[in-house]
Short mmCIF file of C-alpha atoms in Angstrom, two decimals:
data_model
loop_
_atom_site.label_atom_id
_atom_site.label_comp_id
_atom_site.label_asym_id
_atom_site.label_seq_id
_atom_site.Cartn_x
_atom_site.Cartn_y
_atom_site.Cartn_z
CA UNK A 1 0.00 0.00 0.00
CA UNK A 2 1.17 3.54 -0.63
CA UNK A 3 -0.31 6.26 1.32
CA UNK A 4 -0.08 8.84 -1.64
CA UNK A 5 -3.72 9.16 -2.86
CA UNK A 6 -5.24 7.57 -0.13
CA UNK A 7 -8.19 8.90 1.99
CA UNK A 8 -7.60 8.54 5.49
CA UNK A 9 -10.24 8.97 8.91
CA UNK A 10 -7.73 9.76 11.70
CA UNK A 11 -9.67 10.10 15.16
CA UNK A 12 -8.50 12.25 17.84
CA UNK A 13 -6.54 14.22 15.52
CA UNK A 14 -6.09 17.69 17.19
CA UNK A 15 -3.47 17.11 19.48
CA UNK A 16 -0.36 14.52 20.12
CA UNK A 17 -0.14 11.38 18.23
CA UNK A 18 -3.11 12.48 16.08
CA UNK A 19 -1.99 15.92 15.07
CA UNK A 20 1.18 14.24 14.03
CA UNK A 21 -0.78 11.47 11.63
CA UNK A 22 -2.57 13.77 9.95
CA UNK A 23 0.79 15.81 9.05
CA UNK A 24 2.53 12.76 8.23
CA UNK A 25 -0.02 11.55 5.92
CA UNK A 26 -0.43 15.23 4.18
CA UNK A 27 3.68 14.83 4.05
CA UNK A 28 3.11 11.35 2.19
CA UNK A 29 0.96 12.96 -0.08
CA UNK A 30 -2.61 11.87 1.45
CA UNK A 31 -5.34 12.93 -1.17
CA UNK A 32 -7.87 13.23 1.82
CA UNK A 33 -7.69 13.70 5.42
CA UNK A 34 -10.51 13.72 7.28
CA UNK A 35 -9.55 15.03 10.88
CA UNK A 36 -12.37 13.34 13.62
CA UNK A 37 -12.27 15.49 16.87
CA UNK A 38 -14.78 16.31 19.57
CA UNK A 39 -14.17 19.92 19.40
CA UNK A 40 -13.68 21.19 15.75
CA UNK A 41 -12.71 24.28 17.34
CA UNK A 42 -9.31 23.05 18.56
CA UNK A 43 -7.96 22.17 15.25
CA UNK A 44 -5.20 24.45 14.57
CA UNK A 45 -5.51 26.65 11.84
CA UNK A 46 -2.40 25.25 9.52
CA UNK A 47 -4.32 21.80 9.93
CA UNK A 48 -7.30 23.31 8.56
CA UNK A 49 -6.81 25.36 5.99
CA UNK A 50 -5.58 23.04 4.45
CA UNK A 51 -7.43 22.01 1.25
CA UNK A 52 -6.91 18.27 1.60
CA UNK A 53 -8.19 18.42 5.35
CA UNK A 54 -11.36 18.12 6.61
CA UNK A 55 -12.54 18.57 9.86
CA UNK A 56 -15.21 15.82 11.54
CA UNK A 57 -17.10 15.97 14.30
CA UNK A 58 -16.22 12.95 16.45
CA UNK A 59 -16.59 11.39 20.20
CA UNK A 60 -15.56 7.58 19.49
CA UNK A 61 -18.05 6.99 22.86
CA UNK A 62 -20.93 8.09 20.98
CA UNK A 63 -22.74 5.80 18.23
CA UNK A 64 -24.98 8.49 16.40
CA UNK A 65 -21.57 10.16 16.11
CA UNK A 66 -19.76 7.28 14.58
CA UNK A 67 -22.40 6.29 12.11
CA UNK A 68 -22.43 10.25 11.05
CA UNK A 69 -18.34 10.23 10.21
CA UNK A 70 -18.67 6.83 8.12
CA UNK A 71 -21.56 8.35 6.12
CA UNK A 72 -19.86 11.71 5.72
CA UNK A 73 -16.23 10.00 5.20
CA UNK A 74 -18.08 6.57 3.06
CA UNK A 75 -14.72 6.95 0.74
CA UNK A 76 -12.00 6.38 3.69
CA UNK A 77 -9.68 3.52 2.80
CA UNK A 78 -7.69 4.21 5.80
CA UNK A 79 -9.04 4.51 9.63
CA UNK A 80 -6.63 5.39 12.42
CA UNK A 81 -7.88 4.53 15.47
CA UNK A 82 -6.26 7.11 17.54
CA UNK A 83 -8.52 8.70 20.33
CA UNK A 84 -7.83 7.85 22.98
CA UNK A 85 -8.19 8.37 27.32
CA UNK A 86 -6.13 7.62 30.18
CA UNK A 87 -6.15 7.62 33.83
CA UNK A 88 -3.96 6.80 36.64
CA UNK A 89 -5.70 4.94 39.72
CA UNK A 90 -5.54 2.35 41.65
CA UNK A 91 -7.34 -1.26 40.77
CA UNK A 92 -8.90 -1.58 43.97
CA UNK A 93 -9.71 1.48 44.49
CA UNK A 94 -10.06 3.75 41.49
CA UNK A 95 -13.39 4.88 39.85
CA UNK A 96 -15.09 2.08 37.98
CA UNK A 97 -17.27 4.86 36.32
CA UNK A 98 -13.72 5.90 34.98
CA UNK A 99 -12.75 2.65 33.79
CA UNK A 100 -16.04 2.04 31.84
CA UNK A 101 -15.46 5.72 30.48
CA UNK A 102 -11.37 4.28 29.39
CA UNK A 103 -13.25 1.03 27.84
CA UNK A 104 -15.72 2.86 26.42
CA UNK A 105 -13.01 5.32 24.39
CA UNK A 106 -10.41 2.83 23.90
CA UNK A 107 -12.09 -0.50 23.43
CA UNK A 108 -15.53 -0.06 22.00
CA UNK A 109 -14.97 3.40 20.16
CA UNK A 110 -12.67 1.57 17.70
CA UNK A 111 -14.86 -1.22 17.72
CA UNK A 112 -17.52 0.49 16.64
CA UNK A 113 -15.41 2.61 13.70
CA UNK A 114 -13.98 -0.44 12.29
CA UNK A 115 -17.49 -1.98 11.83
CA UNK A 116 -18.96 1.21 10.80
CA UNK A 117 -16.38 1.97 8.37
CA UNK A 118 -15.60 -1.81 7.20
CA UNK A 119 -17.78 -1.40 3.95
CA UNK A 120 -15.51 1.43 2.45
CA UNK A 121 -12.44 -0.43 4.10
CA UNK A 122 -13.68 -4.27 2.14
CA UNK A 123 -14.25 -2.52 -1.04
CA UNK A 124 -11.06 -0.42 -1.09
CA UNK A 125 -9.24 -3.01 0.17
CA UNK A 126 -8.15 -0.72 2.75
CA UNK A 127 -5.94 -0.50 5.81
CA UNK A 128 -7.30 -0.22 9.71
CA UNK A 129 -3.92 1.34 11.93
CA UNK A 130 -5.20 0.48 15.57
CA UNK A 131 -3.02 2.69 18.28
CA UNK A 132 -2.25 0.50 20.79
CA UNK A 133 0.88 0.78 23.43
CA UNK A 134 3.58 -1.26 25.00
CA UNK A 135 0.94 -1.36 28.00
CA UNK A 136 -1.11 -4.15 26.33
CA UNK A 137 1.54 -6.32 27.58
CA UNK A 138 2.13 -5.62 31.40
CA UNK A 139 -0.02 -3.77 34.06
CA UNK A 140 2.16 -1.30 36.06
CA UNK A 141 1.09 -0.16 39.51
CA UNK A 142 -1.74 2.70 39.27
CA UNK A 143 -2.51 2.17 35.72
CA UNK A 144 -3.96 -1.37 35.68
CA UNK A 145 -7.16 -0.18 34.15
CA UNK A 146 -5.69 1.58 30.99
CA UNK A 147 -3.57 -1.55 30.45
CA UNK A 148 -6.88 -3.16 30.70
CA UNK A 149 -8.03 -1.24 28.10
CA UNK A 150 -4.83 -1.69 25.87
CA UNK A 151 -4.68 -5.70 26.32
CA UNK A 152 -8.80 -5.68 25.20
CA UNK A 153 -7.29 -3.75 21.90
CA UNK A 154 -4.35 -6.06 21.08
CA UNK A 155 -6.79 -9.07 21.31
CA UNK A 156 -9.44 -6.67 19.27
CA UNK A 157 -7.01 -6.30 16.72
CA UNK A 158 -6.12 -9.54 16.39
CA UNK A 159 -10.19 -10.81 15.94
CA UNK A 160 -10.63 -7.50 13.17
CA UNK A 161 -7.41 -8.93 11.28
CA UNK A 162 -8.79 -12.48 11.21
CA UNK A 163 -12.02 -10.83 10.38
CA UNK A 164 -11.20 -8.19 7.24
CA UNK A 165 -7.83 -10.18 5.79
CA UNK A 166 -10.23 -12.13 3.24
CA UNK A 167 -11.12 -8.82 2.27
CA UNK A 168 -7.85 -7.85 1.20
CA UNK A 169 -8.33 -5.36 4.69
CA UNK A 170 -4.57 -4.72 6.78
CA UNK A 171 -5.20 -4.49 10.01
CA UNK A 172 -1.97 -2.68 12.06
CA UNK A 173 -1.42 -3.05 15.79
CA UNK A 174 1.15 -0.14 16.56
CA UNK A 175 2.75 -0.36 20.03
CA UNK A 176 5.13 1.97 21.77
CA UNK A 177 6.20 2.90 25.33
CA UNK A 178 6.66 6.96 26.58
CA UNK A 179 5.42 9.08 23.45
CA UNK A 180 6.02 13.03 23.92
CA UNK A 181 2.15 14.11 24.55
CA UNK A 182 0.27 15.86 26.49
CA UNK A 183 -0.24 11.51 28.25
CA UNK A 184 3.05 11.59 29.16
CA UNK A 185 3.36 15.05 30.28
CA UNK A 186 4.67 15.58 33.87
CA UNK A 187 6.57 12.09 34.04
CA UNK A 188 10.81 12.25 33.57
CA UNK A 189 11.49 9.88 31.51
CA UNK A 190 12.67 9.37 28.48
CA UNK A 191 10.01 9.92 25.43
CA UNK A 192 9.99 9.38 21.68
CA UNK A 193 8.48 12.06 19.45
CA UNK A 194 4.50 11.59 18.03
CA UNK A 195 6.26 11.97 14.82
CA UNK A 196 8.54 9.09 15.63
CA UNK A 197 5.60 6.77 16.30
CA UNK A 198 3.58 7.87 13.19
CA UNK A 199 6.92 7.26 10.90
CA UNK A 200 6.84 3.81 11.85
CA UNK A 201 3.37 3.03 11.31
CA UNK A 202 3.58 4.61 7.36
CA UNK A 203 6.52 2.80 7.27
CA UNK A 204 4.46 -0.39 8.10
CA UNK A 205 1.73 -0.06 6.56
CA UNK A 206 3.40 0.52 2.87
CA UNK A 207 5.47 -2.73 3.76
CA UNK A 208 2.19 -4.60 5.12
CA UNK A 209 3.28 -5.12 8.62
CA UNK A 210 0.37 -6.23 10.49
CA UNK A 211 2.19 -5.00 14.14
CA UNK A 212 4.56 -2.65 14.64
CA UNK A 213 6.76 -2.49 17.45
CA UNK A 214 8.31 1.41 17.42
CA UNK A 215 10.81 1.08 20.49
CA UNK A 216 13.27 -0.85 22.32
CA UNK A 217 10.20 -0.81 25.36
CA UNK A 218 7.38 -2.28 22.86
CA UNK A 219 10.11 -4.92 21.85
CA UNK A 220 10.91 -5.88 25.14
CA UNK A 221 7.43 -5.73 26.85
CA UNK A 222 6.24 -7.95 23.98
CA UNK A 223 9.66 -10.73 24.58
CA UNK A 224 8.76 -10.49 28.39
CA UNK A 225 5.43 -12.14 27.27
CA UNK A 226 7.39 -15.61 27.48
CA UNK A 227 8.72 -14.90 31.07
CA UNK A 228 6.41 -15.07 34.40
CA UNK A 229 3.63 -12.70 34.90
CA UNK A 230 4.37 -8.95 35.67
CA UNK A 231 8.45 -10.59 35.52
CA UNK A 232 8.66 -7.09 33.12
CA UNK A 233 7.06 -4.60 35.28
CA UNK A 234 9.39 -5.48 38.15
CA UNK A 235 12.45 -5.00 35.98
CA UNK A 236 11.20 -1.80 35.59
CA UNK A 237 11.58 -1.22 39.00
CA UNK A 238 15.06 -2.41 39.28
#
């Protein structure tokens, strides 16, 4: 697949990881961008004015929402599932209204896009990018329910590629550890830029990589799989 030409549906694409797909894609010579926020207000102006941009309004928690986006965007052949929430609380103790809210965004809104958009993605023979995280894999202390959430994805991902690959469909799981965003902001540790992470899914998806491991932490968070449970999350610690 080459991404020159193509249409692409990029959700949460105001800020972070988002902003930086819809430049890279517009870079790669993208023939349509549409850019799905909440808040079409907080799309920056260089985003859109451009001419090859257009801005969607977009909550991935709400359905009438969703079906809107595929009907306005029916000629997407790309859908980057990149909204996303996070929050840092305890298992035991933490708000289970705010874990159904983290499900809800970063389980079931992609869900929901990839069947709402799989007609124009089967008869395209299009490509489904899925932003995931090296959190799928392990479940550090105090953020046990986004990992949740990230874990439910990766398996999600898997089921959609089984699903869509007779169709001709890709469907990427991208996974990366600390990403430069406003998720990351206020922790000291070393980060990788958004446009980092969004190089390396184009990259993938013109080669037809079906996951995509960005950093040495994805890579090693996904080997750990093989050693005893939470063996990777305690190394962390050491």
């Amino acid at each position: 697949m080459r991404i020159s030409g193509q249409t692409v549906f990029v959700t949460g694409a105001n800020r972070g990881i988002g902003r930086a797909f819809v430049s890279g894609l517009l870079e790669r010579g993208a023939g349509r961008v549409y850019a799905g926020v909440r808040d079409p207000l907080s799309v920056d102006t260089e985003l859109s004015h451009d001419p090859r941009v257009e801005v969607v309004r977009l909550d991935v928690t709400a359905r009438t929402e969703i079906t809107e986006a595929a009907e306005v965007a029916g000629d997407t052949t790309i859908l980057v599932n990149n909204a996303g929430a996070v929050a840092f609380e305890s298992l035991l103790t933490g708000s289970l209204e705010t874990a159904r809210h983290l499900f809800d965004t970063n389980v079931f809104g992609p869900w929901e896009l990839t069947r709402a958009f799989a007609p124009a993605l089967r008869a395209s023979r299009g490509a489904v990018v899925n932003v995931l995280s090296a959190i799928a894999w392990f479940s550090p202390p105090q953020n046990g329910a986004y990992g949740a959430t990230k874990a439910a994805a990766w398996s999600l991902s898997n089921g959609l590629r089984s699903e869509l690959a007779p169709a001709g469909v890709l469907v990427q799981g991208l996974h990366f550890g600390a990403v430069d965003t406003d998720f990351s902001a206020g922790f000291d540790i070393p980060k990788i830029s958004p446009d980092d992470v969004v190089r390396a899914s184009l990259d993938g998806l013109e080669a037809g990589t079906a996951e995509v491991l960005v950093d040495a932490e994805s890579r090693a968070a996904k080997a750990a799989l093989t050693s005893q449970p939470n063996d990777y999350v305690r190394s962390m610690a050491g």
